Coordinates of N, CA and C in Angstrom, one line a residue:
M190 N 212.8 -172.7 -53.3 CA 212.7 -172.5 -54.8 C 211.3 -172.8 -55.2
N191 N 210.8 -171.9 -56.1 CA 209.4 -172.1 -56.5 C 209.3 -172.4 -58.0
Q192 N 208.5 -173.4 -58.4 CA 208.3 -173.7 -59.7 C 207.1 -172.8 -60.2
R193 N 207.2 -172.2 -61.3 CA 206.1 -171.3 -61.7 C 204.9 -172.1 -62.0
K194 N 203.8 -171.5 -61.5 CA 202.4 -172.0 -61.7 C 201.7 -171.1 -62.7
N195 N 200.7 -171.7 -63.4 CA 199.9 -170.8 -64.3 C 198.9 -170.2 -63.4
V196 N 198.9 -168.8 -63.3 CA 198.0 -168.1 -62.5 C 197.2 -167.1 -63.4
N197 N 195.9 -167.1 -63.2 CA 195.1 -166.1 -63.9 C 194.9 -164.9 -63.1
Y198 N 195.7 -163.9 -63.4 CA 195.6 -162.6 -62.6 C 194.4 -161.9 -63.0
K199 N 193.7 -161.2 -62.1 CA 192.6 -160.4 -62.4 C 193.2 -159.0 -62.8
P200 N 192.7 -158.5 -64.0 CA 193.3 -157.3 -64.5 C 193.0 -156.1 -63.5
N201 N 194.0 -155.3 -63.4 CA 193.9 -154.0 -62.6 C 193.6 -152.9 -63.6
H202 N 192.4 -152.4 -63.5 CA 191.9 -151.5 -64.6 C 192.3 -150.0 -64.3
T203 N 193.4 -149.9 -63.5 CA 193.9 -148.6 -63.2 C 194.4 -147.9 -64.5
T204 N 194.1 -146.6 -64.7 CA 194.6 -145.9 -65.8 C 196.1 -145.8 -65.8
M205 N 196.8 -146.1 -66.9 CA 198.2 -146.0 -67.0 C 198.6 -144.8 -67.9
Q206 N 199.5 -144.0 -67.3 CA 200.0 -142.8 -68.0 C 201.4 -143.1 -68.5
T207 N 201.6 -142.9 -69.8 CA 202.9 -143.2 -70.4 C 203.6 -142.0 -70.9
I208 N 204.8 -141.7 -70.5 CA 205.5 -140.5 -70.9 C 206.9 -141.0 -71.5
Q209 N 207.4 -140.4 -72.5 CA 208.7 -140.6 -73.0 C 209.4 -139.3 -73.0
Q210 N 210.6 -139.2 -72.4 CA 211.4 -138.0 -72.3 C 212.8 -138.3 -72.3
T211 N 213.6 -137.2 -72.3 CA 215.1 -137.4 -72.2 C 215.6 -136.7 -70.9
I212 N 216.3 -137.5 -70.1 CA 216.9 -137.0 -68.9 C 218.4 -137.1 -69.0
D213 N 219.1 -136.0 -68.9 CA 220.5 -135.9 -69.1 C 221.0 -136.7 -70.3
S214 N 220.3 -136.5 -71.4 CA 220.6 -137.1 -72.7 C 220.3 -138.5 -72.8
T215 N 219.6 -139.1 -71.8 CA 219.3 -140.5 -71.8 C 217.7 -140.7 -72.0
P216 N 217.3 -141.4 -73.1 CA 215.9 -141.6 -73.2 C 215.3 -142.4 -72.1
V217 N 214.1 -142.0 -71.6 CA 213.5 -142.7 -70.5 C 212.0 -142.8 -70.8
R218 N 211.5 -144.0 -70.6 CA 210.0 -144.2 -70.7 C 209.5 -144.4 -69.3
T219 N 208.4 -143.7 -69.0 CA 207.8 -143.9 -67.7 C 206.3 -144.4 -67.9
F220 N 205.9 -145.3 -67.0 CA 204.6 -145.9 -67.0 C 204.0 -145.7 -65.6
A221 N 203.0 -144.9 -65.4 CA 202.6 -144.5 -64.1 C 201.1 -144.9 -63.9
T222 N 200.8 -145.6 -62.9 CA 199.4 -145.9 -62.5 C 198.9 -144.7 -61.6
E223 N 197.6 -144.7 -61.4 CA 197.1 -143.7 -60.4 C 197.6 -144.1 -59.0
Q224 N 197.9 -143.1 -58.3 CA 198.3 -143.2 -56.9 C 199.4 -144.2 -56.7
P225 N 200.6 -144.0 -57.4 CA 201.7 -144.9 -57.3 C 202.3 -145.0 -55.9
E226 N 202.8 -146.2 -55.5 CA 203.3 -146.4 -54.2 C 204.8 -146.8 -54.3
Y227 N 205.3 -147.2 -55.5 CA 206.6 -147.7 -55.7 C 207.2 -147.1 -56.9
L228 N 208.5 -146.9 -56.9 CA 209.3 -146.5 -58.1 C 210.0 -147.8 -58.5
L229 N 209.8 -148.1 -59.8 CA 210.5 -149.3 -60.4 C 211.5 -148.8 -61.4
I230 N 212.7 -149.2 -61.3 CA 213.8 -148.7 -62.1 C 214.3 -149.9 -62.9
Q231 N 214.4 -149.7 -64.3 CA 214.9 -150.8 -65.1 C 215.7 -150.3 -66.3
P232 N 216.9 -150.9 -66.5 CA 217.6 -150.6 -67.8 C 217.0 -151.3 -68.9
S233 N 216.8 -150.7 -70.0 CA 216.2 -151.3 -71.2 C 217.1 -151.3 -72.4
A234 N 216.8 -152.2 -73.3 CA 217.6 -152.3 -74.5 C 216.7 -152.6 -75.7
R235 N 217.2 -152.7 -76.9 CA 216.4 -152.9 -78.1 C 215.5 -154.1 -78.0
H236 N 216.1 -155.2 -77.5 CA 215.3 -156.5 -77.5 C 214.1 -156.4 -76.6
E237 N 214.1 -155.5 -75.6 CA 212.9 -155.3 -74.7 C 211.9 -154.4 -75.4
L238 N 212.3 -153.7 -76.5 CA 211.3 -152.8 -77.2 C 210.6 -153.6 -78.2
K239 N 211.0 -154.8 -78.6 CA 210.4 -155.6 -79.6 C 209.0 -156.0 -79.2
N240 N 208.1 -156.0 -80.2 CA 206.7 -156.4 -79.9 C 206.1 -155.6 -78.7
D241 N 206.5 -154.4 -78.6 CA 205.9 -153.5 -77.6 C 206.1 -154.1 -76.2
G242 N 207.3 -154.6 -76.0 CA 207.6 -155.4 -74.8 C 207.4 -154.6 -73.5
L243 N 207.9 -153.3 -73.5 CA 207.8 -152.6 -72.2 C 206.4 -152.2 -71.9
N244 N 205.6 -151.9 -72.9 CA 204.2 -151.6 -72.6 C 203.5 -152.8 -72.0
R245 N 203.8 -154.0 -72.6 CA 203.2 -155.2 -72.2 C 203.7 -155.5 -70.7
E246 N 204.9 -155.3 -70.5 CA 205.4 -155.5 -69.1 C 204.7 -154.7 -68.1
A247 N 204.5 -153.4 -68.4 CA 203.8 -152.5 -67.5 C 202.4 -152.9 -67.2
E248 N 201.7 -153.4 -68.3 CA 200.4 -153.9 -68.1 C 200.3 -155.1 -67.2
L249 N 201.3 -156.0 -67.4 CA 201.4 -157.3 -66.6 C 201.7 -157.0 -65.2
I250 N 202.5 -156.0 -64.9 CA 202.8 -155.7 -63.5 C 201.5 -155.2 -62.8
A251 N 200.7 -154.3 -63.6 CA 199.5 -153.8 -63.0 C 198.5 -155.0 -62.8
Q252 N 198.5 -156.0 -63.6 CA 197.6 -157.1 -63.4 C 198.0 -158.0 -62.3
A253 N 199.3 -158.1 -62.1 CA 199.9 -159.1 -61.1 C 199.9 -158.5 -59.7
S254 N 199.8 -157.2 -59.5 CA 199.8 -156.6 -58.2 C 198.8 -155.5 -58.0
A255 N 198.2 -155.4 -56.9 CA 197.2 -154.4 -56.6 C 197.9 -153.0 -56.2
R256 N 199.2 -153.0 -56.1 CA 200.0 -151.8 -55.7 C 200.2 -150.9 -56.9
G257 N 200.1 -149.6 -56.7 CA 200.4 -148.6 -57.7 C 201.9 -148.5 -57.9
F258 N 202.3 -148.0 -59.0 CA 203.7 -147.9 -59.3 C 204.0 -146.9 -60.4
V259 N 205.3 -146.5 -60.5 CA 205.8 -145.8 -61.6 C 207.0 -146.7 -62.1
L260 N 206.9 -147.2 -63.3 CA 208.0 -147.9 -64.0 C 208.8 -147.0 -64.9
A261 N 210.1 -146.8 -64.6 CA 211.0 -146.0 -65.4 C 212.0 -146.8 -66.1
A262 N 211.9 -147.0 -67.4 CA 212.8 -147.8 -68.1 C 213.8 -146.8 -68.9
F263 N 215.0 -146.9 -68.6 CA 216.0 -145.9 -69.2 C 216.8 -146.7 -70.3
D264 N 217.1 -146.0 -71.4 CA 217.7 -146.7 -72.5 C 219.2 -146.9 -72.3
T265 N 219.6 -148.1 -72.6 CA 221.1 -148.4 -72.7 C 221.4 -148.9 -74.1
C266 N 221.7 -148.0 -74.9 CA 222.0 -148.4 -76.3 C 223.1 -149.4 -76.5
Q267 N 224.1 -149.2 -75.7 CA 225.3 -150.1 -75.7 C 225.2 -150.9 -74.4
W268 N 224.4 -152.0 -74.5 CA 224.0 -152.8 -73.4 C 225.1 -153.3 -72.5
A269 N 226.1 -153.9 -73.1 CA 227.2 -154.5 -72.3 C 228.1 -153.3 -71.7
R270 N 228.3 -152.3 -72.4 CA 229.1 -151.2 -71.9 C 228.4 -150.5 -70.7
A271 N 227.1 -150.4 -70.8 CA 226.4 -149.6 -69.7 C 226.3 -150.5 -68.4
L272 N 226.3 -151.8 -68.6 CA 225.8 -152.6 -67.4 C 226.9 -153.5 -66.8
M273 N 227.9 -153.9 -67.6 CA 228.9 -154.8 -67.0 C 229.8 -154.1 -66.0
P274 N 229.9 -154.6 -64.8 CA 230.7 -153.9 -63.7 C 232.2 -154.1 -63.9
W275 N 232.6 -155.1 -64.6 CA 234.0 -155.4 -64.9 C 234.0 -156.1 -66.3
H276 N 235.3 -156.3 -66.8 CA 235.4 -156.8 -68.1 C 235.4 -158.3 -68.1
D277 N 234.8 -158.9 -69.1 CA 234.8 -160.4 -69.3 C 234.7 -160.6 -70.8
D278 N 235.7 -161.2 -71.4 CA 235.8 -161.5 -72.8 C 234.6 -162.3 -73.3
A279 N 234.1 -163.1 -72.4 CA 232.9 -164.0 -72.8 C 231.7 -163.2 -73.1
V280 N 231.6 -162.0 -72.5 CA 230.5 -161.1 -72.8 C 230.8 -160.2 -74.0
S281 N 232.0 -159.6 -74.1 CA 232.4 -158.8 -75.2 C 233.9 -158.5 -75.1
V282 N 234.5 -158.4 -76.3 CA 236.0 -158.1 -76.3 C 236.2 -156.6 -76.4
D283 N 235.1 -155.8 -76.4 CA 235.2 -154.4 -76.4 C 235.9 -153.9 -75.1
C284 N 237.0 -153.2 -75.3 CA 237.8 -152.8 -74.1 C 237.0 -151.8 -73.2
E285 N 236.0 -151.2 -73.7 CA 235.2 -150.2 -72.9 C 234.2 -151.0 -72.0
V286 N 233.9 -152.2 -72.3 CA 233.0 -153.0 -71.4 C 233.7 -153.3 -70.1
G287 N 233.0 -152.9 -69.0 CA 233.5 -153.0 -67.7 C 233.9 -151.7 -67.1
L288 N 233.8 -150.6 -67.8 CA 234.2 -149.3 -67.4 C 233.0 -148.3 -67.0
H289 N 231.8 -148.7 -67.4 CA 230.7 -147.7 -67.3 C 229.5 -148.1 -66.4
A290 N 229.6 -149.2 -65.8 CA 228.4 -149.6 -64.9 C 228.2 -148.6 -63.8
R291 N 229.3 -148.1 -63.3 CA 229.2 -147.1 -62.2 C 228.7 -145.8 -62.7
H292 N 229.0 -145.4 -64.0 CA 228.4 -144.2 -64.5 C 226.9 -144.4 -64.7
T293 N 226.4 -145.6 -65.1 CA 225.0 -145.9 -65.2 C 224.3 -145.8 -63.8
L294 N 225.0 -146.3 -62.8 CA 224.4 -146.2 -61.4 C 224.4 -144.7 -61.0
C295 N 225.4 -143.9 -61.3 CA 225.4 -142.5 -61.0 C 224.2 -141.8 -61.7
F296 N 224.0 -142.1 -62.9 CA 222.8 -141.5 -63.6 C 221.5 -141.8 -62.9
V297 N 221.3 -143.1 -62.5 CA 220.1 -143.5 -61.8 C 220.0 -142.7 -60.5
L298 N 221.1 -142.7 -59.7 CA 221.0 -142.0 -58.3 C 220.9 -140.5 -58.4
H299 N 221.6 -139.9 -59.3 CA 221.7 -138.4 -59.3 C 220.9 -137.7 -60.4
Q300 N 220.4 -138.4 -61.3 CA 219.6 -137.8 -62.4 C 218.2 -138.4 -62.4
L301 N 218.1 -139.7 -62.6 CA 216.8 -140.3 -62.8 C 215.9 -140.3 -61.5
L302 N 216.4 -140.7 -60.4 CA 215.7 -140.8 -59.2 C 215.2 -139.4 -58.7
P303 N 216.1 -138.4 -58.7 CA 215.6 -137.0 -58.4 C 214.5 -136.6 -59.3
W304 N 214.6 -136.8 -60.6 CA 213.5 -136.4 -61.5 C 212.2 -137.1 -61.1
L305 N 212.3 -138.4 -60.9 CA 211.1 -139.2 -60.5 C 210.5 -138.7 -59.2
E306 N 211.3 -138.5 -58.2 CA 210.8 -138.0 -56.9 C 210.2 -136.6 -57.0
H307 N 210.8 -135.8 -57.9 CA 210.2 -134.5 -58.1 C 208.8 -134.5 -58.7
N308 N 208.7 -135.5 -59.7 CA 207.4 -135.5 -60.4 C 206.3 -136.4 -59.7
Y309 N 206.8 -137.4 -59.0 CA 205.8 -138.4 -58.4 C 205.9 -138.5 -56.9
G310 N 206.9 -137.9 -56.3 CA 207.0 -138.0 -54.8 C 208.0 -139.1 -54.4
R311 N 208.4 -139.1 -53.2 CA 209.3 -140.1 -52.6 C 208.5 -141.3 -52.3
M312 N 209.0 -142.5 -52.6 CA 208.4 -143.8 -52.3 C 209.5 -144.9 -52.4
P313 N 209.2 -146.0 -51.9 CA 210.2 -147.1 -52.0 C 210.6 -147.4 -53.4
C314 N 211.9 -147.7 -53.6 CA 212.4 -147.9 -55.0 C 212.9 -149.3 -55.2
I315 N 212.5 -149.9 -56.3 CA 212.9 -151.3 -56.6 C 213.6 -151.2 -57.9
V316 N 214.8 -151.8 -58.0 CA 215.6 -151.9 -59.2 C 215.5 -153.3 -59.8
G317 N 215.5 -153.4 -61.1 CA 215.4 -154.8 -61.7 C 215.6 -154.7 -63.1
G318 N 215.4 -155.9 -63.7 CA 215.6 -156.1 -65.2 C 215.7 -157.5 -65.6
Y319 N 216.2 -157.7 -66.8 CA 216.3 -159.0 -67.4 C 217.7 -159.2 -67.9
S320 N 218.3 -160.4 -67.7 CA 219.6 -160.8 -68.3 C 220.7 -159.9 -67.7
L321 N 221.4 -159.2 -68.5 CA 222.5 -158.3 -68.0 C 221.9 -157.2 -67.2
G322 N 220.7 -156.8 -67.5 CA 220.0 -155.8 -66.7 C 219.7 -156.3 -65.3
A323 N 219.4 -157.6 -65.1 CA 219.1 -158.1 -63.8 C 220.4 -158.3 -63.0
M324 N 221.5 -158.7 -63.7 CA 222.8 -158.8 -63.1 C 223.3 -157.4 -62.6
W325 N 223.1 -156.4 -63.4 CA 223.5 -155.0 -63.0 C 222.7 -154.6 -61.8
A326 N 221.4 -154.9 -61.8 CA 220.5 -154.5 -60.7 C 221.0 -155.1 -59.4
L327 N 221.4 -156.4 -59.4 CA 222.0 -157.0 -58.2 C 223.3 -156.4 -57.8
W328 N 224.2 -156.1 -58.8 CA 225.4 -155.4 -58.5 C 225.2 -154.0 -57.9
A329 N 224.2 -153.3 -58.5 CA 223.9 -151.9 -58.0 C 223.4 -151.9 -56.5
A330 N 222.6 -153.0 -56.2 CA 222.1 -153.1 -54.8 C 223.2 -153.5 -53.8
C331 N 224.3 -153.9 -54.3 CA 225.5 -154.1 -53.4 C 226.3 -152.8 -53.2
Q332 N 226.0 -151.8 -54.1 CA 226.8 -150.6 -54.0 C 226.1 -149.5 -53.2
T333 N 224.8 -149.6 -53.1 CA 224.0 -148.5 -52.5 C 222.8 -149.1 -51.8
G334 N 222.4 -148.5 -50.7 CA 221.2 -148.9 -50.0 C 219.9 -148.2 -50.5
K335 N 220.0 -147.5 -51.6 CA 218.8 -146.8 -52.1 C 217.7 -147.7 -52.5
F336 N 218.0 -148.9 -52.9 CA 216.9 -149.8 -53.5 C 216.4 -150.7 -52.4
G337 N 215.1 -150.7 -52.2 CA 214.5 -151.6 -51.2 C 214.4 -153.0 -51.6
A338 N 214.4 -153.3 -52.9 CA 214.3 -154.7 -53.4 C 214.9 -154.8 -54.8
V339 N 215.3 -156.0 -55.2 CA 215.8 -156.2 -56.5 C 215.0 -157.3 -57.2
A340 N 214.6 -157.0 -58.5 CA 213.8 -157.9 -59.3 C 214.7 -158.4 -60.4
A341 N 215.3 -159.5 -60.2 CA 216.3 -160.1 -61.1 C 215.8 -161.3 -61.9
A342 N 215.3 -161.0 -63.1 CA 214.8 -162.1 -63.9 C 215.9 -162.6 -64.8
S343 N 216.2 -163.9 -64.7 CA 217.2 -164.5 -65.5 C 218.6 -163.7 -65.5
P344 N 219.1 -163.4 -64.3 CA 220.3 -162.6 -64.3 C 221.5 -163.3 -64.8
S345 N 222.4 -162.6 -65.5 CA 223.6 -163.2 -66.1 C 224.7 -163.5 -65.1
L346 N 224.5 -164.4 -64.2 CA 225.4 -164.6 -63.1 C 226.5 -165.6 -63.5
W347 N 226.6 -165.9 -64.8 CA 227.7 -166.7 -65.3 C 228.9 -165.9 -65.6
I348 N 228.9 -164.6 -65.4 CA 230.0 -163.8 -65.8 C 231.2 -164.1 -64.8
D349 N 232.4 -163.9 -65.3 CA 233.6 -164.3 -64.5 C 233.6 -163.4 -63.3
G350 N 233.8 -164.0 -62.1 CA 234.0 -163.3 -60.9 C 232.8 -162.9 -60.1
W351 N 231.6 -163.3 -60.6 CA 230.4 -162.8 -59.9 C 230.3 -163.4 -58.5
S352 N 230.5 -164.7 -58.3 CA 230.4 -165.3 -57.0 C 231.3 -164.7 -56.0
I353 N 232.6 -164.4 -56.4 CA 233.5 -163.8 -55.5 C 233.0 -162.4 -55.1
Y354 N 232.5 -161.6 -56.1 CA 232.0 -160.3 -55.8 C 230.8 -160.3 -54.8
A355 N 229.9 -161.2 -55.1 CA 228.7 -161.3 -54.3 C 229.0 -161.7 -52.8
Q356 N 229.9 -162.6 -52.7 CA 230.3 -163.0 -51.3 C 231.0 -161.9 -50.5
A357 N 231.8 -161.0 -51.2 CA 232.5 -160.0 -50.6 C 231.7 -158.7 -50.4
N358 N 230.6 -158.6 -51.1 CA 229.8 -157.3 -51.0 C 228.3 -157.6 -50.7
P359 N 228.0 -157.7 -49.4 CA 226.6 -158.0 -49.0 C 225.6 -157.0 -49.7
I360 N 224.5 -157.6 -50.1 CA 223.4 -156.8 -50.7 C 222.8 -155.9 -49.7
M361 N 222.4 -154.7 -50.1 CA 221.8 -153.7 -49.2 C 220.3 -153.6 -49.3
A362 N 219.7 -154.4 -50.2 CA 218.3 -154.4 -50.4 C 217.6 -155.2 -49.3
Q363 N 216.3 -155.0 -49.1 CA 215.6 -155.8 -48.1 C 215.1 -157.1 -48.7
S364 N 214.8 -157.2 -50.0 CA 214.2 -158.3 -50.6 C 214.9 -158.5 -52.0
V365 N 215.0 -159.8 -52.4 CA 215.5 -160.1 -53.7 C 214.7 -161.3 -54.4
Y366 N 214.3 -161.0 -55.6 CA 213.6 -162.0 -56.4 C 214.6 -162.5 -57.5
L367 N 214.7 -163.8 -57.6 CA 215.5 -164.4 -58.7 C 214.7 -165.3 -59.5
S368 N 215.0 -165.4 -60.8 CA 214.3 -166.4 -61.6 C 215.2 -166.9 -62.7
L369 N 214.9 -168.1 -63.2 CA 215.7 -168.7 -64.3 C 214.8 -169.6 -65.1
G370 N 215.1 -169.7 -66.4 CA 214.4 -170.7 -67.2 C 215.0 -172.1 -67.0
D371 N 214.2 -173.1 -67.0 CA 214.7 -174.4 -66.6 C 215.5 -175.1 -67.7
R372 N 215.6 -174.4 -68.9 CA 216.5 -174.9 -69.9 C 217.8 -174.1 -70.1
E373 N 217.9 -173.0 -69.3 CA 219.0 -172.1 -69.5 C 220.4 -172.8 -69.3
E374 N 220.4 -173.6 -68.3 CA 221.7 -174.3 -67.9 C 222.0 -175.5 -68.8
H375 N 221.2 -175.7 -69.8 CA 221.4 -176.8 -70.7 C 221.7 -176.4 -72.1
C376 N 222.1 -175.1 -72.2 CA 222.5 -174.6 -73.5 C 223.9 -175.1 -73.9
R377 N 224.3 -174.9 -75.2 CA 225.6 -175.4 -75.7 C 226.8 -174.6 -75.2
N378 N 226.6 -173.3 -75.0 CA 227.7 -172.5 -74.6 C 228.2 -172.9 -73.2
Q379 N 229.5 -173.2 -73.1 CA 230.1 -173.8 -71.9 C 230.1 -172.8 -70.8
R380 N 230.3 -171.5 -71.0 CA 230.2 -170.5 -70.0 C 228.8 -170.3 -69.5
M381 N 227.9 -170.2 -70.4 CA 226.5 -169.9 -70.0 C 225.8 -171.1 -69.3
R382 N 226.4 -172.3 -69.5 CA 225.9 -173.5 -68.8 C 226.1 -173.4 -67.3
L383 N 226.9 -172.4 -66.9 CA 227.2 -172.2 -65.5 C 226.1 -171.5 -64.8
I384 N 225.1 -171.0 -65.5 CA 224.1 -170.1 -65.0 C 223.3 -170.7 -63.9
G385 N 222.9 -172.0 -64.0 CA 222.1 -172.7 -63.0 C 222.8 -172.7 -61.6
D386 N 224.0 -173.1 -61.6 CA 224.8 -173.1 -60.4 C 225.0 -171.7 -59.8
G387 N 225.2 -170.7 -60.7 CA 225.4 -169.4 -60.3 C 224.2 -168.8 -59.6
V388 N 223.0 -169.0 -60.2 CA 221.8 -168.5 -59.6 C 221.4 -169.3 -58.3
R389 N 221.7 -170.6 -58.3 CA 221.4 -171.3 -57.0 C 222.3 -170.8 -55.9
R390 N 223.6 -170.5 -56.2 CA 224.5 -170.0 -55.1 C 224.0 -168.6 -54.7
Q391 N 223.5 -167.8 -55.6 CA 223.0 -166.5 -55.3 C 221.8 -166.6 -54.4
H392 N 220.9 -167.5 -54.7 CA 219.7 -167.7 -53.8 C 220.1 -168.1 -52.4
L393 N 221.0 -169.0 -52.3 CA 221.5 -169.5 -51.0 C 222.1 -168.3 -50.2
L394 N 222.9 -167.5 -50.9 CA 223.5 -166.3 -50.3 C 222.5 -165.3 -49.8
M395 N 221.4 -165.1 -50.6 CA 220.3 -164.2 -50.2 C 219.6 -164.7 -49.1
Q396 N 219.4 -166.1 -49.0 CA 218.7 -166.6 -47.8 C 219.5 -166.4 -46.6
T397 N 220.8 -166.5 -46.7 CA 221.7 -166.3 -45.5 C 221.7 -164.9 -45.1
Q398 N 221.7 -163.9 -46.1 CA 221.8 -162.5 -45.8 C 220.5 -161.9 -45.4
L399 N 219.4 -162.4 -46.0 CA 218.1 -161.7 -45.8 C 217.1 -162.5 -45.1
G400 N 217.2 -163.8 -45.1 CA 216.2 -164.7 -44.5 C 215.4 -165.3 -45.6
N401 N 214.8 -166.5 -45.4 CA 214.1 -167.2 -46.4 C 212.9 -166.4 -46.9
H402 N 212.2 -165.7 -46.1 CA 211.0 -165.0 -46.5 C 211.2 -163.7 -47.3
R403 N 212.5 -163.3 -47.4 CA 212.9 -162.1 -48.1 C 213.4 -162.4 -49.5
T404 N 213.5 -163.6 -49.9 CA 214.0 -163.9 -51.2 C 213.3 -165.2 -51.8
T405 N 213.3 -165.3 -53.1 CA 212.7 -166.4 -53.7 C 213.4 -166.7 -55.0
L406 N 213.4 -168.0 -55.5 CA 213.9 -168.4 -56.8 C 212.8 -169.1 -57.5
E407 N 212.4 -168.5 -58.6 CA 211.3 -169.0 -59.4 C 211.9 -169.6 -60.7
W408 N 211.4 -170.9 -61.0 CA 211.9 -171.5 -62.2 C 210.8 -171.4 -63.3
N409 N 211.2 -170.8 -64.4 CA 210.2 -170.7 -65.5 C 210.5 -171.8 -66.6
H410 N 209.5 -172.1 -67.4 CA 209.7 -173.1 -68.4 C 210.4 -172.4 -69.6
G411 N 211.4 -173.1 -70.2 CA 212.0 -172.6 -71.4 C 213.4 -172.1 -71.1
G412 N 214.0 -171.6 -72.2 CA 215.4 -171.1 -72.2 C 215.5 -169.6 -71.8
H413 N 216.6 -169.0 -72.2 CA 216.8 -167.6 -71.8 C 215.9 -166.6 -72.6
F414 N 215.6 -166.9 -73.9 CA 214.9 -166.0 -74.7 C 213.5 -166.5 -74.8
G415 N 212.6 -165.6 -74.3 CA 211.1 -165.9 -74.4 C 210.4 -165.5 -73.1
D416 N 209.3 -164.9 -73.3 CA 208.4 -164.5 -72.2 C 209.1 -163.4 -71.3
E417 N 210.0 -162.6 -71.9 CA 210.7 -161.6 -71.1 C 209.8 -160.6 -70.4
P418 N 208.8 -160.1 -71.1 CA 208.0 -159.1 -70.3 C 207.2 -159.8 -69.2
Q419 N 206.8 -161.0 -69.4 CA 206.1 -161.8 -68.3 C 207.0 -162.1 -67.1
R420 N 208.2 -162.5 -67.4 CA 209.1 -162.9 -66.3 C 209.5 -161.6 -65.5
T421 N 209.8 -160.5 -66.2 CA 210.2 -159.3 -65.5 C 209.1 -158.7 -64.8
A422 N 207.9 -158.8 -65.3 CA 206.7 -158.3 -64.6 C 206.5 -159.1 -63.3
R423 N 206.6 -160.4 -63.3 CA 206.4 -161.2 -62.1 C 207.5 -160.8 -61.1
A424 N 208.7 -160.5 -61.6 CA 209.7 -160.2 -60.6 C 209.4 -158.9 -59.9
F425 N 209.0 -157.8 -60.6 CA 208.6 -156.6 -60.0 C 207.4 -156.7 -59.1
A426 N 206.4 -157.5 -59.5 CA 205.2 -157.7 -58.7 C 205.5 -158.3 -57.4
W427 N 206.3 -159.4 -57.4 CA 206.7 -160.1 -56.2 C 207.4 -159.1 -55.2
C428 N 208.3 -158.3 -55.8 CA 209.0 -157.3 -54.9 C 208.1 -156.3 -54.3
M429 N 207.2 -155.8 -55.0 CA 206.2 -154.9 -54.5 C 205.4 -155.5 -53.4
D430 N 204.9 -156.7 -53.6 CA 204.1 -157.4 -52.6 C 204.9 -157.8 -51.4
N431 N 206.2 -158.2 -51.6 CA 207.0 -158.6 -50.5 C 207.4 -157.4 -49.6
L432 N 207.7 -156.2 -50.2 CA 207.9 -155.0 -49.4 C 206.7 -154.6 -48.7
Q433 N 205.5 -154.7 -49.3 CA 204.3 -154.4 -48.6 C 204.0 -155.2 -47.4
Q434 N 204.3 -156.5 -47.5 CA 204.1 -157.5 -46.4 C 205.1 -157.2 -45.3
G435 N 206.3 -156.7 -45.7 CA 207.3 -156.4 -44.6 C 207.0 -155.1 -43.9

């Protein structure tokens, strides 16, 4: 496990092209550097759009890694419906929650990725995100081998049944990055207090399945809310660099 250190990254002055379009009725923002080498896939929600969060994240990824990339952030207006692989009342009492995660994965595999590959070419693909988006990314990488790495920043692994699912469904990615804020497991919510043990178990499982050099657990200062673009950017940058080294 790694404690986050303050690192002064040298800016990557690569030109960034930003495009906003709709793919199969889903809004998608893409951020592309010159000569991209990786496709980065991320579900996004309103909280990630605050304070220009996605633009900031793309810039931070470019600063943190010398590798070129295309970041595709697709909109999930109904966050829990789109990303929860099964129902959990602690997340939402909406009966639709738990029914659509597979539809979201089908969109990525059969609509978004073909569009990206048509426009930018085939290259290694990394799936990632923050909070429920990070949990969904881990779940998706247990469903398909399409993703070379998972960038899971503060994943919501406190949801009911996650540990059983992860044990029964080996991850198909080559590398997995995990992170958590050091105050997240000290919150008042009794269910969310389980997050520390959940992420530690996931890290141990990834070490067993992938080997120590193919996974990391980074501890950030603070709780769940804060520095989301920075945390997610570090997750994607680590995955790109780890796949490159491999």
